C-alpha positions as a Python dict, from the first residue, in 0.01 Angstrom:
ca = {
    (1, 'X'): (0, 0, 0),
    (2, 'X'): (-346, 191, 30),
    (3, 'X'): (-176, 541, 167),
    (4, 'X'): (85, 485, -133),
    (5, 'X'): (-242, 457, -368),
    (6, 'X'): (-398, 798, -169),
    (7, 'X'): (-114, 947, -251),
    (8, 'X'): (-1, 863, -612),
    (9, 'X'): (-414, 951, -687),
    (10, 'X'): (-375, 1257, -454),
    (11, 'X'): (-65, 1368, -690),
    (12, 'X'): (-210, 1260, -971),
    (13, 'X'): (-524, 1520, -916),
    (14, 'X'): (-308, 1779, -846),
    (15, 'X'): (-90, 1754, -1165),
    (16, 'X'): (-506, 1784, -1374),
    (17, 'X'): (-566, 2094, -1182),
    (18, 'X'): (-280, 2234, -1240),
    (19, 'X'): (-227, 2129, -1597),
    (20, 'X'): (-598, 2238, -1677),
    (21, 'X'): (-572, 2533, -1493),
    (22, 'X'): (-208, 2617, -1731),
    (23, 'X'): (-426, 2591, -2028),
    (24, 'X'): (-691, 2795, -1930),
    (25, 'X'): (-417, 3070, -1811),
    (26, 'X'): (-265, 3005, -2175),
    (27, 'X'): (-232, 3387, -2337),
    (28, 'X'): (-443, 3376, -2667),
    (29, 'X'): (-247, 3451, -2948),
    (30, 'X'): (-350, 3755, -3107),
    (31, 'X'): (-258, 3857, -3493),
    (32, 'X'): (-259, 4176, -3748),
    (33, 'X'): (-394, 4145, -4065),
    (34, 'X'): (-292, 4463, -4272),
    (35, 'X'): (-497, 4527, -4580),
    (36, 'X'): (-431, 4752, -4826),
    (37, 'X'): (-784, 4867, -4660),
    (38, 'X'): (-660, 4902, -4290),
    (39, 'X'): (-563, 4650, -4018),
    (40, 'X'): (-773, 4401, -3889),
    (41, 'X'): (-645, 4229, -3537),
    (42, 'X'): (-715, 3865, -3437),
    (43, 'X'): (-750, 3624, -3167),
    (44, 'X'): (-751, 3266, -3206),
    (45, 'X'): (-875, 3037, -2955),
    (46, 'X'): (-688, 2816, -2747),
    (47, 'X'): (-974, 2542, -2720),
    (48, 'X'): (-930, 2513, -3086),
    (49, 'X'): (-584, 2419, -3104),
    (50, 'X'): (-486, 2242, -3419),
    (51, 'X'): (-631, 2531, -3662),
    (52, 'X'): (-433, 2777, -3412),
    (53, 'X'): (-153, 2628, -3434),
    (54, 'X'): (-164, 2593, -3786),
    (55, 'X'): (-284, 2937, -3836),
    (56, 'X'): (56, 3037, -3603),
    (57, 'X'): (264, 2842, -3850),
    (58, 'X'): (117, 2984, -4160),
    (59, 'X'): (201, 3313, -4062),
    (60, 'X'): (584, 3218, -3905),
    (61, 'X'): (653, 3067, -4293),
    (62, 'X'): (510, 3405, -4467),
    (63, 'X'): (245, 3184, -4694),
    (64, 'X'): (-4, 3421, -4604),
    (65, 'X'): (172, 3783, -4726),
    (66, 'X'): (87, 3926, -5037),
    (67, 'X'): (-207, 3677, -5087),
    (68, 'X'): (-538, 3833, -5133),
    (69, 'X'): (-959, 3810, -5030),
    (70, 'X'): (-1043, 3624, -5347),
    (71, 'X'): (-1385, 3584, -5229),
    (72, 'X'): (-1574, 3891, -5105),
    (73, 'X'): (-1951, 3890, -5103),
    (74, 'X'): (-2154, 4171, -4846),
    (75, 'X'): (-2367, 4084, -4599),
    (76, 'X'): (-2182, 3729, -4551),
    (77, 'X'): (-1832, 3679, -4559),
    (78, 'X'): (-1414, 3791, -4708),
    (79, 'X'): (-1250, 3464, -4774),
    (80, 'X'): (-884, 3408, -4852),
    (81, 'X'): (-576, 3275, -4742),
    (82, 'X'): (-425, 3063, -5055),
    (83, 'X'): (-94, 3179, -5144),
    (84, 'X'): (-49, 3514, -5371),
    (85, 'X'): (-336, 3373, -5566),
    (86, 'X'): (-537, 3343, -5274),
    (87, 'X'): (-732, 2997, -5385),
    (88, 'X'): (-370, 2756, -5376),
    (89, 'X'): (-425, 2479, -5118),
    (90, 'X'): (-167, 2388, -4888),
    (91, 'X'): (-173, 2056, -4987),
    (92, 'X'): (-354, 1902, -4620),
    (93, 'X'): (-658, 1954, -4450),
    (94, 'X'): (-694, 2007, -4069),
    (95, 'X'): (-942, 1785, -3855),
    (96, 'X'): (-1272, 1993, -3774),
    (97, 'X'): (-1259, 2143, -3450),
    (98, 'X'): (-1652, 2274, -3410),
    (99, 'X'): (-1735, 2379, -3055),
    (100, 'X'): (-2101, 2474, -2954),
    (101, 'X'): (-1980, 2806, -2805),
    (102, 'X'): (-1825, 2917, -3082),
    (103, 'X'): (-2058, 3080, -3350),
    (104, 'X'): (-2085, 3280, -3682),
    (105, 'X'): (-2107, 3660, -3530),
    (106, 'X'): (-1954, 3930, -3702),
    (107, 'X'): (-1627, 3924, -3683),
    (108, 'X'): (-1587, 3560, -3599),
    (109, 'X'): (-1284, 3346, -3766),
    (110, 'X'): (-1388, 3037, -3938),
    (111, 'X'): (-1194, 2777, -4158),
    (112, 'X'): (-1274, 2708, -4516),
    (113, 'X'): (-1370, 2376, -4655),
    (114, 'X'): (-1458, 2169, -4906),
    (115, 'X'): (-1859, 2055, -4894),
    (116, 'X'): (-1980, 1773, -4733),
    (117, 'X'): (-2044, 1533, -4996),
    (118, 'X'): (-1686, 1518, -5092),
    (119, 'X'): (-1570, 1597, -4699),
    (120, 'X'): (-1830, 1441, -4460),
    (121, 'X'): (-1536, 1481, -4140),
    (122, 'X'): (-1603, 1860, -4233),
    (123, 'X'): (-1196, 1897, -4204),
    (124, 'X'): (-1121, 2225, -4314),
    (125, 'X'): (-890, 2382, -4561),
    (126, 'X'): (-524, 2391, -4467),
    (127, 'X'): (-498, 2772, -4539),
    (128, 'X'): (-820, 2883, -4667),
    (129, 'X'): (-1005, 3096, -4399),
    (130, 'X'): (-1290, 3323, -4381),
    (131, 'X'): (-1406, 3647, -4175),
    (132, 'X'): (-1811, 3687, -4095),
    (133, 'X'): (-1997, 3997, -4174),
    (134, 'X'): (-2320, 3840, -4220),
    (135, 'X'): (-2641, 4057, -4156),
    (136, 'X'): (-2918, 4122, -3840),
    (137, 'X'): (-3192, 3879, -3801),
    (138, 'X'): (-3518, 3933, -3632),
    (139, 'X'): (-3631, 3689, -3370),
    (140, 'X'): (-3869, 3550, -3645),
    (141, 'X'): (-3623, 3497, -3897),
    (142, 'X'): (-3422, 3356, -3588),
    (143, 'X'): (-3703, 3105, -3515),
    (144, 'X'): (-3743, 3047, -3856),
    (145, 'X'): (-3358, 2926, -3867),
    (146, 'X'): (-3383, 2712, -3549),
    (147, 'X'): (-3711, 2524, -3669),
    (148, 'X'): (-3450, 2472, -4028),
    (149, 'X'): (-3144, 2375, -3859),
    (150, 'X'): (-3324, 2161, -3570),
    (151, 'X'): (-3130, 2367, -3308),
    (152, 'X'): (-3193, 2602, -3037),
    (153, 'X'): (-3000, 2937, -3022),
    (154, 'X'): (-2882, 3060, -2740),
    (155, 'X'): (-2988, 3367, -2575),
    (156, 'X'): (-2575, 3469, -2622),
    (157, 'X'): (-2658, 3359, -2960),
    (158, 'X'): (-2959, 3537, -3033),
    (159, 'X'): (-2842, 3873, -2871),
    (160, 'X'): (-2607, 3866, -3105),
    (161, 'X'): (-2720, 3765, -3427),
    (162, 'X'): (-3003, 4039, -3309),
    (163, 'X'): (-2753, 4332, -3256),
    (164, 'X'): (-2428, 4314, -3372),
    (165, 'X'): (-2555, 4043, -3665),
    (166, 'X'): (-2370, 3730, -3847),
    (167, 'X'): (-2439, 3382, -4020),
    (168, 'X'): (-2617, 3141, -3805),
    (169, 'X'): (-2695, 2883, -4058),
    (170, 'X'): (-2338, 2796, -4094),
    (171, 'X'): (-2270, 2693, -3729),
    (172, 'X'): (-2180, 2381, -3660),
    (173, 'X'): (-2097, 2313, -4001),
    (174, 'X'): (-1705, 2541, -4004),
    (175, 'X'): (-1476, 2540, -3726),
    (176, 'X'): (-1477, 2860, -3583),
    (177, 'X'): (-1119, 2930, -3403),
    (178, 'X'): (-1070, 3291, -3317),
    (179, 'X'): (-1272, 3631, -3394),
    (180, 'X'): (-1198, 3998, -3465),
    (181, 'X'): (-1092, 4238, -3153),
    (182, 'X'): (-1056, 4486, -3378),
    (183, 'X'): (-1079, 4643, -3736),
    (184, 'X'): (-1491, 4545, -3780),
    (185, 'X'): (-1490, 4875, -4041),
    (186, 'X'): (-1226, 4754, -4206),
    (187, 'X'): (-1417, 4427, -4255),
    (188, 'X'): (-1755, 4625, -4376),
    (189, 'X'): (-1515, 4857, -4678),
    (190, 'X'): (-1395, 4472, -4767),
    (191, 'X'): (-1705, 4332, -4791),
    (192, 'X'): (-1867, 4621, -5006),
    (193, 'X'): (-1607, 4627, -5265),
    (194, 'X'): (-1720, 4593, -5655),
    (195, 'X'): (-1648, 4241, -5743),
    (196, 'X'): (-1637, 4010, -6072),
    (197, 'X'): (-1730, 3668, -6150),
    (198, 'X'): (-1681, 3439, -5889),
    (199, 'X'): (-1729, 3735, -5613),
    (200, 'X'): (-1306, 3816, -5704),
    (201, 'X'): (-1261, 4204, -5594),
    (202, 'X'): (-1206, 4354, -5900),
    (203, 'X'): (-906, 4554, -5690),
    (204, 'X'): (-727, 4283, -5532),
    (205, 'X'): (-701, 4339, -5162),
    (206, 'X'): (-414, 4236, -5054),
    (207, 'X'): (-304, 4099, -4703),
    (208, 'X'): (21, 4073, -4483),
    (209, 'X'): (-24, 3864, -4143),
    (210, 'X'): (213, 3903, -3823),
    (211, 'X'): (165, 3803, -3488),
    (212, 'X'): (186, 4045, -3190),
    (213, 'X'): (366, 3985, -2920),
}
């Protein structure tokens, strides 16, 4: 009986590593967003996967094509994602998925939501996503966050938010599941497009999602 129990626990570890080590070996997917401004390619995360997966289905059903940014301001963020009109919801919400590691550098990939006081689960939007620009901070405007946010940045943080700039005070409040590999000027002509009331382009920029193989 005990050398049965060594060896059902003995397969039993092996079956963890392996299935562990699967996931980790897991290819992230990787998407192109074309804009009507150039072509912005994506990863999404594999640690985050109920917004990748969602984001994967998204595209396979076409909701995203032909929608538009309808929310564009510089030095922050290009949000869209909702149908042609680019606000329509979805109709469902996805359960937050906020890891540590993941944070609001340029270029990073964050879900939409609604605020807290009506969402306190902070689930995000079912379509709705965002793109960082966000700006450089100085270590004192850094220090000034962490003493605001009762957090400690990281020094991969705080490199950075330093150099290559972002949004720090909206991590850990949006799940971040993927970033930009590629297409960070096409983000900056986005983001300093005239806009209109309710920071609407007043060109619509349009977008058409596919996933690379």
């Amino acid at each position: 009986m005990k050398k049965f129990f060594v060896l059902f626990l003995g397969l039993f570890l092996l079956s963890a590593i392996s299935f562990s080590q699967n996931e980790t070996q897991t290819p992230e997917s990787k998407f192109l967003l074309k804009t009507n401004y150039g072509d912005i390619t994506l990863k999404l995360y594999n640690d985050t996967p109920k917004h990748r997966d969602n984001f994967k289905k998204l595209v396979q059903d076409g909701i995203y094509n032909g929608s538009i940014f309808h929310r564009v301001i510089n030095h922050f963020m290009i949000q869209g994602g909702g149908a042609k009109g680019g606000t329509e919801d979805v109709g469902y919400t996805v359960p937050a998925e906020i890891l540590p590691k993941y944070f609001h550098k340029f270029g990073a990939l964050a879900a939409a939501r609604m605020p807290d006081y009506v969402n306190p689960n902070k689930e995000s939007s079912g379509s709705q996503f965002y793109i960082v620009q966000g700006k450089v901070y100085t270590d004192a405007e850094l220090d000034s966050f962490e003493q605001r946010l009762n957090k400690k940045f990281t020094a991969e943080e705080r490199e950075a938010y330093k150099t290559i700039g972002g949004t720090p005070h909206l991590d850990g409040s949006y799940t971040v599941f993927g970033e930009v590999t590629d297409g960070f000027d096409v983000i900056n002509k986005i983001a300093s497009i005239k806009t209109k009331a309710g920071d609407k382009p007043e060109t619509d920029v349009t977008m058409t999602i596919i996933e690379i193989k």
